[in-house]
mmCIF file of C-alpha atoms in Angstrom:
data_model
loop_
_atom_site.group_PDB
_atom_site.id
_atom_site.type_symbol
_atom_site.label_atom_id
_atom_site.label_comp_id
_atom_site.label_asym_id
_atom_site.label_seq_id
_atom_site.Cartn_x
_atom_site.Cartn_y
_atom_site.Cartn_z
ATOM 1 C CA UNK A 2 76.485 108.386 88.402
ATOM 2 C CA UNK A 3 76.591 107.753 92.135
ATOM 3 C CA UNK A 4 75.648 110.588 94.483
ATOM 4 C CA UNK A 5 78.396 111.978 96.734
ATOM 5 C CA UNK A 6 78.456 111.037 100.381
ATOM 6 C CA UNK A 7 78.378 113.810 102.977
ATOM 7 C CA UNK A 8 80.932 112.790 105.592
ATOM 8 C CA UNK A 9 81.654 114.391 108.974
ATOM 9 C CA UNK A 10 84.956 113.766 110.733
ATOM 10 C CA UNK A 11 85.361 114.680 114.404
ATOM 11 C CA UNK A 12 89.127 114.659 114.855
ATOM 12 C CA UNK A 13 92.212 116.322 116.295
ATOM 13 C CA UNK A 14 93.138 118.627 113.412
ATOM 14 C CA UNK A 15 93.179 118.701 109.645
ATOM 15 C CA UNK A 16 94.928 122.074 109.346
ATOM 16 C CA UNK A 17 97.732 121.606 111.885
ATOM 17 C CA UNK A 18 100.327 118.892 112.386
ATOM 18 C CA UNK A 19 101.421 120.416 115.707
ATOM 19 C CA UNK A 20 101.212 117.686 118.373
ATOM 20 C CA UNK A 21 99.117 115.849 115.815
ATOM 21 C CA UNK A 22 100.880 112.924 114.199
ATOM 22 C CA UNK A 23 97.741 111.856 112.335
ATOM 23 C CA UNK A 24 97.554 115.049 110.231
ATOM 24 C CA UNK A 25 99.222 113.558 107.156
ATOM 25 C CA UNK A 26 96.938 110.526 107.340
ATOM 26 C CA UNK A 27 93.784 112.615 107.564
ATOM 27 C CA UNK A 28 94.876 114.860 104.716
ATOM 28 C CA UNK A 29 95.813 111.996 102.421
ATOM 29 C CA UNK A 30 92.610 110.023 102.972
ATOM 30 C CA UNK A 31 90.260 113.002 102.882
ATOM 31 C CA UNK A 32 91.790 114.609 99.789
ATOM 32 C CA UNK A 33 91.425 111.356 97.872
ATOM 33 C CA UNK A 34 87.861 110.829 99.101
ATOM 34 C CA UNK A 35 87.122 114.292 97.714
ATOM 35 C CA UNK A 36 88.594 113.267 94.359
ATOM 36 C CA UNK A 37 86.174 110.329 94.398
ATOM 37 C CA UNK A 38 83.371 112.853 94.588
ATOM 38 C CA UNK A 39 82.571 113.003 98.306
ATOM 39 C CA UNK A 40 81.891 116.062 100.491
ATOM 40 C CA UNK A 41 83.887 116.122 103.737
ATOM 41 C CA UNK A 42 83.645 118.399 106.769
ATOM 42 C CA UNK A 43 86.292 118.109 109.484
ATOM 43 C CA UNK A 44 85.309 119.350 112.957
ATOM 44 C CA UNK A 45 88.283 120.109 115.218
ATOM 45 C CA UNK A 46 88.699 121.840 118.598
ATOM 46 C CA UNK A 47 90.902 124.875 119.169
ATOM 47 C CA UNK A 48 93.293 123.059 121.516
ATOM 48 C CA UNK A 49 97.002 122.397 122.179
ATOM 49 C CA UNK A 50 97.995 125.568 120.244
ATOM 50 C CA UNK A 51 97.339 123.697 117.001
ATOM 51 C CA UNK A 52 95.594 126.675 115.415
ATOM 52 C CA UNK A 53 98.544 128.913 116.326
ATOM 53 C CA UNK A 54 100.847 126.481 114.485
ATOM 54 C CA UNK A 55 98.770 125.826 111.373
ATOM 55 C CA UNK A 56 100.758 124.438 108.466
ATOM 56 C CA UNK A 57 97.844 124.010 106.048
ATOM 57 C CA UNK A 58 95.775 126.867 104.617
ATOM 58 C CA UNK A 59 92.093 126.459 103.853
ATOM 59 C CA UNK A 60 91.694 123.852 101.112
ATOM 60 C CA UNK A 61 89.108 123.175 98.434
ATOM 61 C CA UNK A 62 88.896 119.444 99.145
ATOM 62 C CA UNK A 63 87.399 119.680 102.645
ATOM 63 C CA UNK A 64 85.689 122.141 104.963
ATOM 64 C CA UNK A 65 87.475 122.699 108.267
ATOM 65 C CA UNK A 66 85.273 123.799 111.164
ATOM 66 C CA UNK A 67 87.217 124.907 114.246
ATOM 67 C CA UNK A 68 85.227 125.171 117.472
ATOM 68 C CA UNK A 69 86.185 126.456 120.919
ATOM 69 C CA UNK A 70 87.293 123.698 123.274
ATOM 70 C CA UNK A 71 84.172 123.975 125.422
ATOM 71 C CA UNK A 72 81.234 121.647 125.859
ATOM 72 C CA UNK A 73 78.852 124.401 124.782
ATOM 73 C CA UNK A 74 80.725 124.997 121.517
ATOM 74 C CA UNK A 75 80.930 121.272 120.831
ATOM 75 C CA UNK A 76 77.209 120.791 121.405
ATOM 76 C CA UNK A 77 76.502 123.639 118.993
ATOM 77 C CA UNK A 78 78.607 121.840 116.374
ATOM 78 C CA UNK A 79 76.841 118.552 117.056
ATOM 79 C CA UNK A 80 73.511 120.080 116.024
ATOM 80 C CA UNK A 81 74.814 119.726 112.454
ATOM 81 C CA UNK A 82 75.078 115.912 112.555
ATOM 82 C CA UNK A 83 71.759 115.338 110.699
ATOM 83 C CA UNK A 84 73.346 116.938 107.593
ATOM 84 C CA UNK A 85 75.626 113.951 107.010
ATOM 85 C CA UNK A 86 75.408 110.419 105.660
ATOM 86 C CA UNK A 87 78.411 109.265 107.696
ATOM 87 C CA UNK A 88 79.581 110.362 111.148
ATOM 88 C CA UNK A 89 83.192 109.504 111.981
ATOM 89 C CA UNK A 90 84.677 109.843 115.456
ATOM 90 C CA UNK A 91 88.457 109.550 115.308
ATOM 91 C CA UNK A 92 90.645 108.655 118.247
ATOM 92 C CA UNK A 93 93.172 110.943 119.889
ATOM 93 C CA UNK A 94 91.433 114.315 119.613
ATOM 94 C CA UNK A 95 92.858 115.154 123.014
ATOM 95 C CA UNK A 96 89.714 116.867 124.326
ATOM 96 C CA UNK A 97 86.168 115.493 124.559
ATOM 97 C CA UNK A 98 87.222 112.029 123.343
ATOM 98 C CA UNK A 99 85.115 110.085 125.841
ATOM 99 C CA UNK A 100 82.253 112.558 125.461
ATOM 100 C CA UNK A 101 82.162 112.170 121.677
ATOM 101 C CA UNK A 102 82.599 108.401 121.834
ATOM 102 C CA UNK A 103 79.289 108.316 123.711
ATOM 103 C CA UNK A 104 77.474 111.153 121.921
ATOM 104 C CA UNK A 105 77.995 110.147 118.281
ATOM 105 C CA UNK A 106 76.008 106.891 118.578
ATOM 106 C CA UNK A 107 73.311 108.737 120.514
ATOM 107 C CA UNK A 108 72.941 111.382 117.806
ATOM 108 C CA UNK A 109 73.033 109.092 114.771
ATOM 109 C CA UNK A 110 69.844 108.696 112.777
ATOM 110 C CA UNK A 111 68.803 105.219 111.741
ATOM 111 C CA UNK A 112 70.011 105.775 108.159
ATOM 112 C CA UNK A 113 73.367 107.246 109.165
ATOM 113 C CA UNK A 114 76.554 105.172 109.181
ATOM 114 C CA UNK A 115 78.659 105.723 112.313
ATOM 115 C CA UNK A 116 82.343 104.857 112.323
ATOM 116 C CA UNK A 117 85.067 104.900 114.955
ATOM 117 C CA UNK A 118 88.322 105.548 113.099
ATOM 118 C CA UNK A 119 91.214 104.658 115.357
ATOM 119 C CA UNK A 120 94.524 106.305 114.480
ATOM 120 C CA UNK A 121 96.185 104.696 117.520
ATOM 121 C CA UNK A 122 94.487 101.336 117.962
ATOM 122 C CA UNK A 123 97.183 99.801 120.195
ATOM 123 C CA UNK A 124 96.790 102.621 122.725
ATOM 124 C CA UNK A 125 92.977 102.423 122.627
ATOM 125 C CA UNK A 126 92.972 98.654 123.046
ATOM 126 C CA UNK A 127 95.554 98.713 125.838
ATOM 127 C CA UNK A 128 93.407 101.297 127.616
ATOM 128 C CA UNK A 129 90.265 99.166 127.341
ATOM 129 C CA UNK A 130 91.978 95.916 128.229
ATOM 130 C CA UNK A 131 93.625 97.366 131.332
ATOM 131 C CA UNK A 132 90.448 98.987 132.670
ATOM 132 C CA UNK A 133 87.280 96.864 132.930
ATOM 133 C CA UNK A 134 85.348 100.063 133.655
ATOM 134 C CA UNK A 135 86.496 101.933 130.549
ATOM 135 C CA UNK A 136 83.300 103.398 129.093
ATOM 136 C CA UNK A 137 84.367 102.732 125.514
ATOM 137 C CA UNK A 138 84.071 98.998 126.116
ATOM 138 C CA UNK A 139 80.309 99.512 125.878
ATOM 139 C CA UNK A 140 80.284 102.297 123.303
ATOM 140 C CA UNK A 141 82.400 100.442 120.724
ATOM 141 C CA UNK A 142 79.575 97.951 120.217
ATOM 142 C CA UNK A 143 77.295 100.765 119.023
ATOM 143 C CA UNK A 144 79.458 101.753 116.058
ATOM 144 C CA UNK A 145 78.693 100.186 112.693
ATOM 145 C CA UNK A 146 82.366 99.943 111.781
ATOM 146 C CA UNK A 147 85.801 100.374 113.332
ATOM 147 C CA UNK A 148 88.592 101.424 110.977
ATOM 148 C CA UNK A 149 92.222 101.537 112.078
ATOM 149 C CA UNK A 150 95.338 102.895 110.466
ATOM 150 C CA UNK A 151 97.411 99.953 111.562
ATOM 151 C CA UNK A 152 97.462 96.792 113.592
ATOM 152 C CA UNK A 153 96.649 93.947 111.225
ATOM 153 C CA UNK A 154 95.077 90.734 112.510
ATOM 154 C CA UNK A 155 96.115 91.303 116.178
ATOM 155 C CA UNK A 156 94.151 94.567 116.299
ATOM 156 C CA UNK A 157 91.200 93.175 114.328
ATOM 157 C CA UNK A 158 90.940 90.204 116.703
ATOM 158 C CA UNK A 159 91.271 92.408 119.784
ATOM 159 C CA UNK A 160 88.524 94.766 118.602
ATOM 160 C CA UNK A 161 86.289 91.838 117.703
ATOM 161 C CA UNK A 162 86.820 90.406 121.179
ATOM 162 C CA UNK A 163 85.747 93.784 122.574
ATOM 163 C CA UNK A 164 82.461 93.509 120.718
ATOM 164 C CA UNK A 165 83.109 95.580 117.603
ATOM 165 C CA UNK A 166 80.725 94.658 114.757
ATOM 166 C CA UNK A 167 83.560 94.881 112.230
ATOM 167 C CA UNK A 168 87.148 96.114 112.283
ATOM 168 C CA UNK A 169 89.233 96.731 109.165
ATOM 169 C CA UNK A 170 92.676 98.339 108.831
ATOM 170 C CA UNK A 171 93.072 101.222 106.390
ATOM 171 C CA UNK A 172 96.821 101.640 106.533
ATOM 172 C CA UNK A 173 98.966 104.754 106.328
ATOM 173 C CA UNK A 174 100.237 105.595 102.868
ATOM 174 C CA UNK A 175 101.895 108.171 100.647
ATOM 175 C CA UNK A 176 100.441 111.325 99.145
ATOM 176 C CA UNK A 177 102.884 111.905 96.255
ATOM 177 C CA UNK A 178 101.541 115.421 95.782
ATOM 178 C CA UNK A 179 102.808 116.507 99.199
ATOM 179 C CA UNK A 180 105.701 114.124 99.934
ATOM 180 C CA UNK A 181 108.159 113.726 97.105
ATOM 181 C CA UNK A 182 111.837 114.204 96.193
ATOM 182 C CA UNK A 183 113.175 117.772 96.417
ATOM 183 C CA UNK A 184 116.600 119.433 96.335
ATOM 184 C CA UNK A 185 118.867 118.784 99.316
ATOM 185 C CA UNK A 186 118.983 121.441 102.039
ATOM 186 C CA UNK A 187 122.273 121.851 103.875
ATOM 187 C CA UNK A 188 120.343 122.774 107.030
ATOM 188 C CA UNK A 189 119.415 119.084 107.308
ATOM 189 C CA UNK A 190 122.748 117.584 106.263
ATOM 190 C CA UNK A 191 123.494 114.622 108.532
ATOM 191 C CA UNK A 192 124.137 110.909 108.496
ATOM 192 C CA UNK A 193 120.956 109.903 110.341
ATOM 193 C CA UNK A 194 117.780 111.852 111.161
ATOM 194 C CA UNK A 195 114.839 110.978 113.393
ATOM 195 C CA UNK A 196 111.516 112.834 113.589
ATOM 196 C CA UNK A 197 109.138 112.127 116.462
ATOM 197 C CA UNK A 198 107.537 113.870 119.406
ATOM 198 C CA UNK A 199 108.680 112.961 122.910
ATOM 199 C CA UNK A 200 106.052 110.580 124.272
ATOM 200 C CA UNK A 201 106.220 108.314 127.340
ATOM 201 C CA UNK A 202 105.799 105.079 125.382
ATOM 202 C CA UNK A 203 108.445 106.048 122.810
ATOM 203 C CA UNK A 204 111.187 107.678 124.880
ATOM 204 C CA UNK A 205 112.945 104.510 126.021
ATOM 205 C CA UNK A 206 113.078 103.206 122.446
ATOM 206 C CA UNK A 207 114.479 106.543 121.239
ATOM 207 C CA UNK A 208 117.176 106.240 123.889
ATOM 208 C CA UNK A 209 118.000 102.752 122.644
ATOM 209 C CA UNK A 210 117.749 103.114 118.875
ATOM 210 C CA UNK A 211 118.836 106.725 118.368
ATOM 211 C CA UNK A 212 120.684 108.270 121.312
ATOM 212 C CA UNK A 213 122.678 105.113 122.119
ATOM 213 C CA UNK A 214 123.588 104.675 118.452
ATOM 214 C CA UNK A 215 124.730 108.299 118.189
ATOM 215 C CA UNK A 216 126.848 107.975 121.322
ATOM 216 C CA UNK A 217 128.691 105.010 119.834
ATOM 217 C CA UNK A 218 129.413 106.842 116.556
ATOM 218 C CA UNK A 219 130.906 110.211 117.594
ATOM 219 C CA UNK A 220 132.317 110.714 114.084
ATOM 220 C CA UNK A 221 128.792 110.706 112.568
ATOM 221 C CA UNK A 222 126.270 113.544 112.637
ATOM 222 C CA UNK A 223 122.710 112.964 113.855
ATOM 223 C CA UNK A 224 119.586 115.160 113.833
ATOM 224 C CA UNK A 225 116.549 114.936 116.091
ATOM 225 C CA UNK A 226 113.279 116.692 115.248
ATOM 226 C CA UNK A 227 110.024 116.826 117.190
ATOM 227 C CA UNK A 228 108.418 118.452 120.203
ATOM 228 C CA UNK A 229 109.535 117.978 123.787
ATOM 229 C CA UNK A 230 113.187 116.909 123.515
ATOM 230 C CA UNK A 231 114.765 120.247 124.492
ATOM 231 C CA UNK A 232 115.811 119.111 127.995
ATOM 232 C CA UNK A 233 116.745 115.534 127.058
ATOM 233 C CA UNK A 234 120.445 114.753 127.714
ATOM 234 C CA UNK A 235 122.087 113.671 124.463
ATOM 235 C CA UNK A 236 125.554 113.384 122.885
ATOM 236 C CA UNK A 237 127.103 116.453 121.262
ATOM 237 C CA UNK A 238 126.863 114.895 117.774
ATOM 238 C CA UNK A 239 123.042 115.099 117.910
ATOM 239 C CA UNK A 240 121.596 118.394 116.697
ATOM 240 C CA UNK A 241 118.139 119.096 118.078
ATOM 241 C CA UNK A 242 115.850 120.837 115.590
ATOM 242 C CA UNK A 243 112.676 121.265 117.650
ATOM 243 C CA UNK A 244 109.355 121.038 115.802
ATOM 244 C CA UNK A 245 109.920 120.428 112.093
ATOM 245 C CA UNK A 246 107.029 121.764 110.036
ATOM 246 C CA UNK A 247 105.465 119.528 107.414
ATOM 247 C CA UNK A 248 106.722 121.796 104.620
ATOM 248 C CA UNK A 249 110.307 120.889 105.636
ATOM 249 C CA UNK A 250 109.856 117.121 105.861
ATOM 250 C CA UNK A 251 110.732 116.526 102.207
ATOM 251 C CA UNK A 252 113.978 118.457 102.465
ATOM 252 C CA UNK A 253 114.995 116.652 105.638
ATOM 253 C CA UNK A 254 114.167 113.234 104.193
ATOM 254 C CA UNK A 255 116.022 113.979 100.959
ATOM 255 C CA UNK A 256 119.111 115.443 102.648
ATOM 256 C CA UNK A 257 119.885 113.027 105.485
ATOM 257 C CA UNK A 258 121.826 109.979 104.296
ATOM 258 C CA UNK A 259 119.344 107.799 106.215
ATOM 259 C CA UNK A 260 116.130 108.334 108.182
ATOM 260 C CA UNK A 261 115.241 106.366 111.307
ATOM 261 C CA UNK A 262 111.781 105.083 112.230
ATOM 262 C CA UNK A 263 111.171 104.229 115.889
ATOM 263 C CA UNK A 264 107.829 102.709 116.845
ATOM 264 C CA UNK A 265 106.067 103.482 120.079
ATOM 265 C CA UNK A 266 105.926 100.574 122.539
ATOM 266 C CA UNK A 267 102.289 99.738 121.818
ATOM 267 C CA UNK A 268 102.742 99.914 118.026
ATOM 268 C CA UNK A 269 105.719 97.564 118.207
ATOM 269 C CA UNK A 270 103.782 95.145 120.419
ATOM 270 C CA UNK A 271 100.843 94.784 118.014
ATOM 271 C CA UNK A 272 102.920 95.099 114.843
ATOM 272 C CA UNK A 273 101.547 95.759 111.353
ATOM 273 C CA UNK A 274 101.696 99.475 112.159
ATOM 274 C CA UNK A 275 103.993 101.453 109.867
ATOM 275 C CA UNK A 276 104.166 105.073 111.005
ATOM 276 C CA UNK A 277 102.998 107.802 108.648
ATOM 277 C CA UNK A 278 106.558 109.108 108.442
ATOM 278 C CA UNK A 279 107.769 105.807 106.963
ATOM 279 C CA UNK A 280 105.700 106.489 103.854
ATOM 280 C CA UNK A 281 106.606 110.192 103.872
ATOM 281 C CA UNK A 282 110.287 109.264 103.906
ATOM 282 C CA UNK A 283 109.887 106.603 101.215
ATOM 283 C CA UNK A 284 108.105 109.167 99.051
ATOM 284 C CA UNK A 285 111.215 111.335 99.251
ATOM 285 C CA UNK A 286 113.466 108.394 98.286
ATOM 286 C CA UNK A 287 114.955 108.278 101.782
ATOM 287 C CA UNK A 288 116.894 105.268 102.992
ATOM 288 C CA UNK A 289 114.824 104.110 105.950
ATOM 289 C CA UNK A 290 116.154 102.251 108.959
ATOM 290 C CA UNK A 291 113.420 100.940 111.267
ATOM 291 C CA UNK A 292 113.233 99.152 114.571
ATOM 292 C CA UNK A 293 111.801 95.688 114.115
ATOM 293 C CA UNK A 294 108.059 95.057 114.299
ATOM 294 C CA UNK A 295 105.926 92.181 113.099
ATOM 295 C CA UNK A 296 104.472 92.644 109.641
ATOM 296 C CA UNK A 297 107.129 94.861 108.054
ATOM 297 C CA UNK A 298 107.228 92.503 105.083
ATOM 298 C CA UNK A 299 103.629 93.457 104.200
ATOM 299 C CA UNK A 300 104.839 96.931 103.297
ATOM 300 C CA UNK A 301 108.552 96.798 102.346
ATOM 301 C CA UNK A 302 111.085 94.123 101.476
ATOM 302 C CA UNK A 303 113.760 94.004 104.177
ATOM 303 C CA UNK A 304 117.332 94.739 103.061
ATOM 304 C CA UNK A 305 116.090 95.813 99.629
ATOM 305 C CA UNK A 306 113.530 98.548 100.374
ATOM 306 C CA UNK A 307 114.129 99.098 104.093
ATOM 307 C CA UNK A 308 116.808 98.267 106.686
ATOM 308 C CA UNK A 309 115.832 96.682 110.019
ATOM 309 C CA UNK A 310 117.582 96.951 113.382
ATOM 310 C CA UNK A 311 116.740 94.960 116.500
ATOM 311 C CA UNK A 312 118.815 97.165 118.839
ATOM 312 C CA UNK A 313 120.615 100.486 119.004
ATOM 313 C CA UNK A 314 123.858 98.605 118.490
ATOM 314 C CA UNK A 315 122.489 97.300 115.185
ATOM 315 C CA UNK A 316 121.533 100.844 114.135
ATOM 316 C CA UNK A 317 125.127 101.875 114.854
ATOM 317 C CA UNK A 318 126.449 98.879 112.912
ATOM 318 C CA UNK A 319 124.298 99.758 109.894
ATOM 319 C CA UNK A 320 125.396 103.389 110.000
ATOM 320 C CA UNK A 321 129.053 102.460 110.378
ATOM 321 C CA UNK A 322 129.026 100.637 107.045
ATOM 322 C CA UNK A 323 126.246 102.317 105.065
ATOM 323 C CA UNK A 324 127.541 104.121 101.982
ATOM 324 C CA UNK A 325 125.740 106.978 100.206
ATOM 325 C CA UNK A 326 125.425 104.744 97.134
ATOM 326 C CA UNK A 327 123.804 101.903 99.073
ATOM 327 C CA UNK A 328 121.496 104.367 100.857
ATOM 328 C CA UNK A 329 120.385 105.840 97.527
ATOM 329 C CA UNK A 330 119.707 102.366 96.129
ATOM 330 C CA UNK A 331 117.469 101.441 99.082
ATOM 331 C CA UNK A 332 115.683 104.789 98.939
ATOM 332 C CA UNK A 333 114.931 104.379 95.234
ATOM 333 C CA UNK A 334 113.505 100.889 95.811
ATOM 334 C CA UNK A 335 111.296 102.137 98.665
ATOM 335 C CA UNK A 336 110.067 105.016 96.494
ATOM 336 C CA UNK A 337 109.049 102.664 93.686
ATOM 337 C CA UNK A 338 107.271 100.364 96.158
ATOM 338 C CA UNK A 339 105.140 103.055 97.769
ATOM 339 C CA UNK A 340 104.093 104.495 94.430
ATOM 340 C CA UNK A 341 103.020 101.023 93.316
ATOM 341 C CA UNK A 342 101.324 99.693 96.443
ATOM 342 C CA UNK A 343 100.880 102.317 99.151
ATOM 343 C CA UNK A 344 99.197 105.544 98.052
ATOM 344 C CA UNK A 345 96.293 107.342 99.669
ATOM 345 C CA UNK A 346 94.379 107.028 96.407
ATOM 346 C CA UNK A 347 94.381 103.256 96.993
ATOM 347 C CA UNK A 348 93.442 103.644 100.665
ATOM 348 C CA UNK A 349 90.553 105.997 99.821
ATOM 349 C CA UNK A 350 89.158 103.506 97.325
ATOM 350 C CA UNK A 351 89.142 100.890 100.090
ATOM 351 C CA UNK A 352 87.450 103.317 102.500
ATOM 352 C CA UNK A 353 84.807 104.209 99.908
ATOM 353 C CA UNK A 354 84.059 100.530 99.286
ATOM 354 C CA UNK A 355 83.664 99.981 103.029
ATOM 355 C CA UNK A 356 81.343 102.976 103.328
ATOM 356 C CA UNK A 357 79.088 101.748 100.540
ATOM 357 C CA UNK A 358 79.063 98.187 101.852
ATOM 358 C CA UNK A 359 78.056 99.279 105.347
ATOM 359 C CA UNK A 360 75.600 102.077 104.576
ATOM 360 C CA UNK A 361 72.094 101.366 105.794
ATOM 361 C CA UNK A 362 69.869 99.901 103.062
ATOM 362 C CA UNK A 363 67.601 102.930 102.653
ATOM 363 C CA UNK A 364 70.494 105.340 102.376
ATOM 364 C CA UNK A 365 72.327 103.071 99.957
ATOM 365 C CA UNK A 366 69.346 103.100 97.598
ATOM 366 C CA UNK A 367 69.266 106.924 97.626
ATOM 367 C CA UNK A 368 72.994 107.269 96.934
ATOM 368 C CA UNK A 369 73.443 104.548 94.322
#
């Protein structure tokens, strides 16, 4: 029997989804890696009030280590790196990103596998491409492997051009144990719902695909969830929910007649980047409407498992004619597709295969 890998993640947060869109992704991948027999520790800073808005208790499938958001506390945590077979620096921690991008390769022993796991590759690549002096342009070459949760060939090629030794997408997926059909909740009763934090490279698309569509359909009810929208002007038929905790996502997805996905600018530009919430919604049998991005067909069949809109006017047109029966039919088809092709169990098996393939020879002999 193979020996378990000891894996360290340095990331934003495993225990809180507050201002942390990658939480579902981390949880799905890590839980399934644990089921495959591996031992995972997730190091996260106490930052952005994430610990005050925890939505996940301590779990038996990973160890969460929360450290103060100071350099001294981080360095104390980094003394533990020799314990692990694999060191993973994820993107988007929000504090100490550049520091860790440099330190992880410096600390790695010659038998340790070091990975940069990019949960927002378009943003990272845009940053590097726009700034010739970006320090990560040099550091990326020192990592044994770059994994991304989206991006397809455009991201792989861009990372390769930047000097990455290897870049492989490990896409978002569904955890059917956490995201699944539940009873409807009248608190989320609406025709169309959208969940997403207010971010600079998403706001204009939200105005186009959601707010403009709502304004043209005053007889329909819309719901907006996510942080930061409280002072955004919007039509009276949009109800603003504020932050929607993960525990309520299933009820929202099951209750709204349709759920809207709106990509951030950079995700839409690179394509092949389905948001985590697309799979969450499909797991709840939601009828998903998405803005168009290249590569959708890799994940869902348009018009059968997902509906696609090029503009806000097209969102409004879809909603004007969409019946509850048609919405239920599309949601059922999406649900069957994700269970067949897009689960975190499948993604974890891919990640494990990549780990074993890229482990240093000496370490591979010990663990096999």
